[in-house]
Amino acid sequence: MEVVIRQHDQQCGVTAADIVADAVRCGATTLGLATGSSPLSVYRELIRRHRKEGLSFADVQAFLLDEYVGLPPSHPQSYAHVIRAEFTDHVGIDSARVHSPNGIADDIFTAATEYDTQIGTSGPIDVQLLGIATNGHIGFNEPGSSLGSRTRVKTLTEQTRHDNARFFTGVDEVPRHVITQGLGTICEARHLVLIATGSRKAEAVAAAVEGPLTASYPASVLQLHPHVTPVVDEAAAGQLKNADFYRYALKNKPPQQKY
Ligand code: F6R
């Protein structure tokens, strides 16, 4: 892992946007997108570069990590809707090229399997953006998720439903079930970029980066992936034991690598 520690959320957004923009300029065509608050600064920066610097997403398709069961794409809190409003509509990625699990399918279990297959056949995902929850989930792989899991239907923890209630009129409106890419599915992406900001995420970040490999902290599976870049602000880095070394390593990178 290459841990990048930045001062603030906005700088994390710039660093993660650098990674995505470099990849797209070098021919990456498949992006994996997260929703929630963490990647918003990345999306804002990419939209700015698209408008001001002509960064083109003309050849890009996108796959979402997850979707609520029961919310149609027209629902303002469905992730299919959120990602268009926050990002893809603003950079010219046609909605037909923005793929998400079908949370209103008659058979959501088959829909999950089909989504996994679609990622496999259209992929691999070149760069996958990830957020992390306070309980260590990525995608909606809640604690206890198999580290090799595939896209499937999951039940949200009450903590996650409360965390996400801010996007709804109340916790009762937050669906109980989701379709999420599995941890095994996520780990097939070429480059994973995890964005975490704020002290609330510090424990989860430390567990993901430095803790034991365990289903109790699903994000610890990232330790098995050959190319992961956690981009965290100082507050989210607060519990990293090796933070000083990560800063040192970033300043003393081998010459062929860049940031
Ligand atoms: C969203 C997702 C989740 C969030 C996580 C953190 O697509 O996959 O894993 O990234 O719940 O959410 P925020 O960023 O809102 O704190």
mmCIF file of C-alpha atoms and ligand atoms in Angstrom:
data_model
loop_
_atom_site.group_PDB
_atom_site.id
_atom_site.type_symbol
_atom_site.label_atom_id
_atom_site.label_comp_id
_atom_site.label_asym_id
_atom_site.label_seq_id
_atom_site.Cartn_x
_atom_site.Cartn_y
_atom_site.Cartn_z
ATOM 1 C CA MET A 1 0.000 0.000 0.000
ATOM 2 C CA GLU A 2 1.058 3.527 -0.587
ATOM 3 C CA VAL A 3 -0.549 5.643 2.104
ATOM 4 C CA VAL A 4 -0.854 9.313 1.170
ATOM 5 C CA ILE A 5 -1.536 11.681 4.060
ATOM 6 C CA ARG A 6 -2.849 15.125 3.150
ATOM 7 C CA GLN A 7 -3.790 18.019 5.371
ATOM 8 C CA HIS A 8 -7.460 18.379 4.482
ATOM 9 C CA ASP A 9 -10.359 16.801 2.646
ATOM 10 C CA GLN A 10 -9.948 19.080 -0.357
ATOM 11 C CA GLN A 11 -6.293 18.070 -0.807
ATOM 12 C CA CYS A 12 -7.310 14.405 -0.608
ATOM 13 C CA GLY A 13 -9.734 15.149 -3.421
ATOM 14 C CA VAL A 14 -6.962 16.653 -5.542
ATOM 15 C CA THR A 15 -4.630 13.694 -4.950
ATOM 16 C CA ALA A 16 -7.295 11.116 -5.795
ATOM 17 C CA ALA A 17 -8.349 13.183 -8.827
ATOM 18 C CA ASP A 18 -4.695 13.163 -9.979
ATOM 19 C CA ILE A 19 -4.750 9.366 -9.924
ATOM 20 C CA VAL A 20 -8.023 9.129 -11.857
ATOM 21 C CA ALA A 21 -7.037 11.828 -14.361
ATOM 22 C CA ASP A 22 -3.612 10.258 -15.014
ATOM 23 C CA ALA A 23 -5.238 6.872 -15.540
ATOM 24 C CA VAL A 24 -7.860 8.259 -17.947
ATOM 25 C CA ARG A 25 -5.219 10.180 -19.910
ATOM 26 C CA CYS A 26 -3.188 6.956 -20.143
ATOM 27 C CA GLY A 27 -6.147 5.096 -21.636
ATOM 28 C CA ALA A 28 -8.140 3.788 -18.647
ATOM 29 C CA THR A 29 -11.714 3.276 -19.780
ATOM 30 C CA THR A 30 -13.382 1.680 -16.774
ATOM 31 C CA LEU A 31 -13.834 3.495 -13.490
ATOM 32 C CA GLY A 32 -15.330 2.101 -10.309
ATOM 33 C CA LEU A 33 -17.274 4.755 -8.440
ATOM 34 C CA ALA A 34 -18.284 5.039 -4.798
ATOM 35 C CA THR A 35 -21.082 7.177 -3.414
ATOM 36 C CA GLY A 36 -21.405 8.732 0.052
ATOM 37 C CA SER A 37 -19.533 11.799 1.278
ATOM 38 C CA SER A 38 -15.913 10.613 0.987
ATOM 39 C CA PRO A 39 -15.420 10.846 -2.804
ATOM 40 C CA LEU A 40 -17.288 14.147 -3.239
ATOM 41 C CA SER A 41 -14.121 16.251 -3.221
ATOM 42 C CA VAL A 42 -12.669 13.948 -5.907
ATOM 43 C CA TYR A 43 -15.729 14.359 -8.093
ATOM 44 C CA ARG A 44 -15.710 18.141 -7.652
ATOM 45 C CA GLU A 45 -12.062 18.286 -8.721
ATOM 46 C CA LEU A 46 -12.610 16.012 -11.730
ATOM 47 C CA ILE A 47 -15.588 18.118 -12.830
ATOM 48 C CA ARG A 48 -13.409 21.231 -12.536
ATOM 49 C CA ARG A 49 -10.686 19.646 -14.685
ATOM 50 C CA HIS A 50 -13.250 18.486 -17.237
ATOM 51 C CA ARG A 51 -14.606 22.041 -17.545
ATOM 52 C CA LYS A 52 -11.409 24.060 -17.249
ATOM 53 C CA GLU A 53 -8.738 21.705 -18.573
ATOM 54 C CA GLY A 54 -10.671 19.605 -21.060
ATOM 55 C CA LEU A 55 -10.161 16.330 -19.205
ATOM 56 C CA SER A 56 -12.203 13.996 -21.370
ATOM 57 C CA PHE A 57 -14.286 11.083 -20.149
ATOM 58 C CA ALA A 58 -15.552 10.351 -23.674
ATOM 59 C CA ASP A 59 -14.318 6.749 -23.635
ATOM 60 C CA VAL A 60 -15.116 6.019 -20.015
ATOM 61 C CA GLN A 61 -17.690 3.642 -18.577
ATOM 62 C CA ALA A 62 -18.403 3.411 -14.873
ATOM 63 C CA PHE A 63 -19.504 0.741 -12.423
ATOM 64 C CA LEU A 64 -21.036 1.612 -9.073
ATOM 65 C CA LEU A 65 -20.104 -0.312 -5.975
ATOM 66 C CA ASP A 66 -23.572 -0.793 -4.633
ATOM 67 C CA GLU A 67 -27.262 0.068 -4.676
ATOM 68 C CA TYR A 68 -30.137 0.041 -2.211
ATOM 69 C CA VAL A 69 -32.731 -2.671 -2.688
ATOM 70 C CA GLY A 70 -36.140 -1.179 -3.402
ATOM 71 C CA LEU A 71 -35.073 2.246 -4.656
ATOM 72 C CA PRO A 72 -35.654 2.874 -8.379
ATOM 73 C CA PRO A 73 -32.979 4.833 -10.284
ATOM 74 C CA SER A 74 -35.339 7.832 -10.263
ATOM 75 C CA HIS A 75 -35.287 7.980 -6.439
ATOM 76 C CA PRO A 76 -33.066 10.889 -5.336
ATOM 77 C CA GLN A 77 -31.193 8.668 -2.852
ATOM 78 C CA SER A 78 -30.690 5.702 -5.147
ATOM 79 C CA TYR A 79 -26.994 5.511 -5.905
ATOM 80 C CA ALA A 80 -27.760 5.407 -9.631
ATOM 81 C CA HIS A 81 -29.327 8.850 -9.212
ATOM 82 C CA VAL A 82 -26.760 10.228 -6.770
ATOM 83 C CA ILE A 83 -23.763 9.438 -8.968
ATOM 84 C CA ARG A 84 -25.339 11.184 -11.948
ATOM 85 C CA ALA A 85 -26.160 14.250 -9.867
ATOM 86 C CA GLU A 86 -22.744 14.379 -8.187
ATOM 87 C CA PHE A 87 -20.471 13.358 -11.036
ATOM 88 C CA THR A 88 -21.217 11.542 -14.266
ATOM 89 C CA ASP A 89 -23.778 14.007 -15.713
ATOM 90 C CA HIS A 90 -21.218 16.803 -15.235
ATOM 91 C CA VAL A 91 -18.357 15.145 -17.118
ATOM 92 C CA GLY A 92 -20.250 13.832 -20.114
ATOM 93 C CA ILE A 93 -20.483 10.148 -19.190
ATOM 94 C CA ASP A 94 -23.748 9.030 -20.734
ATOM 95 C CA SER A 95 -26.064 7.300 -18.251
ATOM 96 C CA ALA A 96 -26.106 4.209 -20.526
ATOM 97 C CA ARG A 97 -22.428 3.791 -19.652
ATOM 98 C CA VAL A 98 -22.974 4.156 -15.897
ATOM 99 C CA HIS A 99 -23.748 0.709 -14.553
ATOM 100 C CA SER A 100 -25.237 -0.129 -11.181
ATOM 101 C CA PRO A 101 -26.863 -3.138 -9.552
ATOM 102 C CA ASN A 102 -30.600 -3.381 -10.219
ATOM 103 C CA GLY A 103 -32.090 -2.889 -6.764
ATOM 104 C CA ILE A 104 -35.661 -3.173 -8.027
ATOM 105 C CA ALA A 105 -35.248 -6.407 -10.004
ATOM 106 C CA ASP A 106 -37.943 -9.043 -9.471
ATOM 107 C CA ASP A 107 -35.111 -11.376 -8.550
ATOM 108 C CA ILE A 108 -32.471 -9.313 -6.774
ATOM 109 C CA PHE A 109 -30.269 -12.366 -6.161
ATOM 110 C CA THR A 110 -29.961 -13.089 -9.865
ATOM 111 C CA ALA A 111 -29.527 -9.358 -10.533
ATOM 112 C CA ALA A 112 -26.538 -9.363 -8.172
ATOM 113 C CA THR A 113 -24.916 -12.315 -9.912
ATOM 114 C CA GLU A 114 -25.536 -10.754 -13.315
ATOM 115 C CA TYR A 115 -23.910 -7.504 -12.202
ATOM 116 C CA ASP A 116 -20.856 -9.418 -11.033
ATOM 117 C CA THR A 117 -20.654 -11.143 -14.419
ATOM 118 C CA GLN A 118 -21.056 -7.814 -16.227
ATOM 119 C CA ILE A 119 -18.108 -6.355 -14.322
ATOM 120 C CA GLY A 120 -16.071 -9.431 -15.189
ATOM 121 C CA THR A 121 -16.849 -9.287 -18.892
ATOM 122 C CA SER A 122 -16.616 -5.491 -19.340
ATOM 123 C CA GLY A 123 -13.803 -5.055 -16.854
ATOM 124 C CA PRO A 124 -11.433 -5.148 -15.254
ATOM 125 C CA ILE A 125 -12.071 -1.868 -13.491
ATOM 126 C CA ASP A 126 -8.966 0.261 -13.961
ATOM 127 C CA VAL A 127 -9.348 2.553 -10.962
ATOM 128 C CA GLN A 128 -11.816 1.852 -8.160
ATOM 129 C CA LEU A 129 -12.656 4.675 -5.747
ATOM 130 C CA LEU A 130 -13.630 3.538 -2.259
ATOM 131 C CA GLY A 131 -14.917 5.132 0.907
ATOM 132 C CA ILE A 132 -14.755 3.387 4.262
ATOM 133 C CA ALA A 133 -17.354 3.361 7.011
ATOM 134 C CA THR A 134 -16.661 3.717 10.717
ATOM 135 C CA ASN A 135 -17.256 -0.049 11.039
ATOM 136 C CA GLY A 136 -14.667 -0.830 8.362
ATOM 137 C CA HIS A 137 -17.016 -1.693 5.523
ATOM 138 C CA ILE A 138 -16.141 -0.983 1.893
ATOM 139 C CA GLY A 139 -18.941 -1.168 -0.615
ATOM 140 C CA PHE A 140 -21.641 -2.434 1.698
ATOM 141 C CA ASN A 141 -19.586 -5.398 2.866
ATOM 142 C CA GLU A 142 -20.501 -5.238 6.501
ATOM 143 C CA PRO A 143 -18.381 -6.858 9.252
ATOM 144 C CA GLY A 144 -18.439 -10.620 8.836
ATOM 145 C CA SER A 145 -18.354 -10.452 5.039
ATOM 146 C CA SER A 146 -16.326 -13.144 3.353
ATOM 147 C CA LEU A 147 -13.026 -11.725 2.171
ATOM 148 C CA GLY A 148 -13.578 -13.559 -1.127
ATOM 149 C CA SER A 149 -17.224 -12.545 -1.536
ATOM 150 C CA ARG A 150 -18.848 -11.746 -4.863
ATOM 151 C CA THR A 151 -21.602 -9.251 -5.673
ATOM 152 C CA ARG A 152 -24.642 -10.221 -3.619
ATOM 153 C CA VAL A 153 -27.536 -9.043 -1.478
ATOM 154 C CA LYS A 154 -26.519 -7.889 2.001
ATOM 155 C CA THR A 155 -28.351 -6.687 5.102
ATOM 156 C CA LEU A 156 -27.153 -3.335 6.422
ATOM 157 C CA THR A 157 -26.138 -3.001 10.056
ATOM 158 C CA GLU A 158 -28.187 -0.632 12.173
ATOM 159 C CA GLN A 159 -25.047 1.524 12.484
ATOM 160 C CA THR A 160 -24.818 1.906 8.712
ATOM 161 C CA ARG A 161 -28.524 2.724 8.469
ATOM 162 C CA HIS A 162 -28.084 5.404 11.141
ATOM 163 C CA ASP A 163 -24.907 6.727 9.450
ATOM 164 C CA ASN A 164 -26.805 7.047 6.160
ATOM 165 C CA ALA A 165 -30.001 8.446 7.671
ATOM 166 C CA ARG A 166 -28.598 11.945 7.008
ATOM 167 C CA PHE A 167 -29.353 11.456 3.322
ATOM 168 C CA PHE A 168 -32.996 10.515 4.011
ATOM 169 C CA THR A 169 -35.791 12.118 6.004
ATOM 170 C CA GLY A 170 -35.095 9.657 8.831
ATOM 171 C CA VAL A 171 -33.580 6.296 9.647
ATOM 172 C CA ASP A 172 -36.851 4.504 8.938
ATOM 173 C CA GLU A 173 -36.530 5.549 5.300
ATOM 174 C CA VAL A 174 -33.109 3.908 4.887
ATOM 175 C CA PRO A 175 -33.507 0.533 3.147
ATOM 176 C CA ARG A 176 -32.431 -2.539 5.097
ATOM 177 C CA HIS A 177 -30.954 -4.361 2.118
ATOM 178 C CA VAL A 178 -28.501 -3.581 -0.644
ATOM 179 C CA ILE A 179 -26.758 -5.214 -3.564
ATOM 180 C CA THR A 180 -23.024 -4.697 -3.191
ATOM 181 C CA GLN A 181 -19.935 -5.736 -5.054
ATOM 182 C CA GLY A 182 -18.206 -8.352 -2.941
ATOM 183 C CA LEU A 183 -14.758 -7.954 -1.466
ATOM 184 C CA GLY A 184 -13.419 -10.450 -4.000
ATOM 185 C CA THR A 185 -15.076 -8.485 -6.807
ATOM 186 C CA ILE A 186 -13.644 -5.181 -5.579
ATOM 187 C CA CYS A 187 -10.165 -6.678 -5.344
ATOM 188 C CA GLU A 188 -10.209 -7.536 -9.058
ATOM 189 C CA ALA A 189 -9.893 -3.835 -9.908
ATOM 190 C CA ARG A 190 -6.385 -2.877 -11.001
ATOM 191 C CA HIS A 191 -5.909 0.064 -8.653
ATOM 192 C CA LEU A 192 -7.900 0.727 -5.484
ATOM 193 C CA VAL A 193 -8.020 4.284 -4.153
ATOM 194 C CA LEU A 194 -9.488 4.588 -0.658
ATOM 195 C CA ILE A 195 -10.485 8.064 0.503
ATOM 196 C CA ALA A 196 -11.058 8.738 4.196
ATOM 197 C CA THR A 197 -11.326 12.031 6.011
ATOM 198 C CA GLY A 198 -12.125 13.109 9.551
ATOM 199 C CA SER A 199 -11.296 11.645 12.938
ATOM 200 C CA ARG A 200 -14.410 9.436 12.894
ATOM 201 C CA LYS A 201 -12.665 7.297 10.286
ATOM 202 C CA ALA A 202 -9.304 7.037 12.091
ATOM 203 C CA GLU A 203 -9.946 3.701 13.804
ATOM 204 C CA ALA A 204 -11.286 2.090 10.628
ATOM 205 C CA VAL A 205 -8.356 3.395 8.562
ATOM 206 C CA ALA A 206 -5.812 2.028 11.050
ATOM 207 C CA ALA A 207 -7.589 -1.334 11.095
ATOM 208 C CA ALA A 208 -7.696 -1.460 7.289
ATOM 209 C CA VAL A 209 -4.076 -0.496 6.742
ATOM 210 C CA GLU A 210 -2.257 -1.886 9.774
ATOM 211 C CA GLY A 211 -4.646 -4.228 11.574
ATOM 212 C CA PRO A 212 -4.947 -7.992 11.234
ATOM 213 C CA LEU A 213 -6.583 -9.421 8.131
ATOM 214 C CA THR A 214 -10.081 -10.107 9.397
ATOM 215 C CA ALA A 215 -13.675 -10.251 8.236
ATOM 216 C CA SER A 216 -14.477 -8.132 11.300
ATOM 217 C CA TYR A 217 -12.837 -5.218 9.451
ATOM 218 C CA PRO A 218 -13.716 -5.965 5.830
ATOM 219 C CA ALA A 219 -11.440 -3.202 4.496
ATOM 220 C CA SER A 220 -8.429 -5.122 5.836
ATOM 221 C CA VAL A 221 -8.760 -7.231 2.663
ATOM 222 C CA LEU A 222 -7.036 -4.336 0.899
ATOM 223 C CA GLN A 223 -3.781 -5.593 2.419
ATOM 224 C CA LEU A 224 -3.926 -8.498 -0.042
ATOM 225 C CA HIS A 225 -4.194 -6.266 -3.109
ATOM 226 C CA PRO A 226 -1.014 -5.348 -4.996
ATOM 227 C CA HIS A 227 -1.947 -1.739 -5.773
ATOM 228 C CA VAL A 228 -3.836 0.237 -3.135
ATOM 229 C CA THR A 229 -3.560 3.939 -2.407
ATOM 230 C CA PRO A 230 -5.289 5.057 0.779
ATOM 231 C CA VAL A 231 -5.613 8.857 0.567
ATOM 232 C CA VAL A 232 -6.394 10.186 4.035
ATOM 233 C CA ASP A 233 -6.371 13.537 5.777
ATOM 234 C CA GLU A 234 -4.431 14.160 8.998
ATOM 235 C CA ALA A 235 -7.500 13.490 11.141
ATOM 236 C CA ALA A 236 -8.229 10.140 9.512
ATOM 237 C CA ALA A 237 -4.538 9.246 9.781
ATOM 238 C CA GLY A 238 -4.646 9.931 13.531
ATOM 239 C CA GLN A 239 -4.374 6.272 14.625
ATOM 240 C CA LEU A 240 -1.854 5.058 12.052
ATOM 241 C CA LYS A 241 1.217 3.757 13.908
ATOM 242 C CA ASN A 242 3.468 4.171 10.865
ATOM 243 C CA ALA A 243 2.220 7.581 9.752
ATOM 244 C CA ASP A 244 5.681 9.145 9.949
ATOM 245 C CA PHE A 245 7.134 6.476 7.689
ATOM 246 C CA TYR A 246 4.311 6.907 5.149
ATOM 247 C CA ARG A 247 5.117 10.647 4.995
ATOM 248 C CA TYR A 248 8.828 9.899 4.652
ATOM 249 C CA ALA A 249 8.253 7.289 1.936
ATOM 250 C CA LEU A 250 6.100 9.699 -0.054
ATOM 251 C CA LYS A 251 8.824 12.368 0.036
ATOM 252 C CA ASN A 252 11.484 9.816 -0.924
ATOM 253 C CA LYS A 253 9.791 7.955 -3.708
ATOM 254 C CA PRO A 254 11.845 6.080 -6.288
ATOM 255 C CA PRO A 255 12.310 8.432 -9.252
ATOM 256 C CA GLN A 256 10.138 6.557 -11.761
ATOM 257 C CA GLN A 257 7.043 6.891 -9.617
ATOM 258 C CA LYS A 258 5.252 10.192 -9.345
ATOM 259 C CA TYR A 259 2.533 12.069 -7.551
HETATM 260 C C1 F6R B 1 -20.910 3.893 -0.937
HETATM 261 C C2 F6R B 1 -20.149 2.864 -0.245
HETATM 262 C C3 F6R B 1 -19.841 2.917 1.201
HETATM 263 C C4 F6R B 1 -19.353 4.287 1.674
HETATM 264 C C5 F6R B 1 -19.082 4.265 3.167
HETATM 265 C C6 F6R B 1 -18.574 5.587 3.664
HETATM 266 O O1 F6R B 1 -21.026 3.583 -2.307
HETATM 267 O O2 F6R B 1 -19.770 1.943 -0.894
HETATM 268 O O3 F6R B 1 -18.865 1.964 1.504
HETATM 269 O O4 F6R B 1 -18.184 4.609 0.974
HETATM 270 O O5 F6R B 1 -20.254 3.932 3.832
HETATM 271 O O6 F6R B 1 -19.566 6.554 3.501
HETATM 272 P P1 F6R B 1 -19.220 8.105 3.627
HETATM 273 O O7 F6R B 1 -18.242 8.422 2.593
HETATM 274 O O8 F6R B 1 -20.538 8.799 3.396
HETATM 275 O O9 F6R B 1 -18.691 8.286 5.014
#
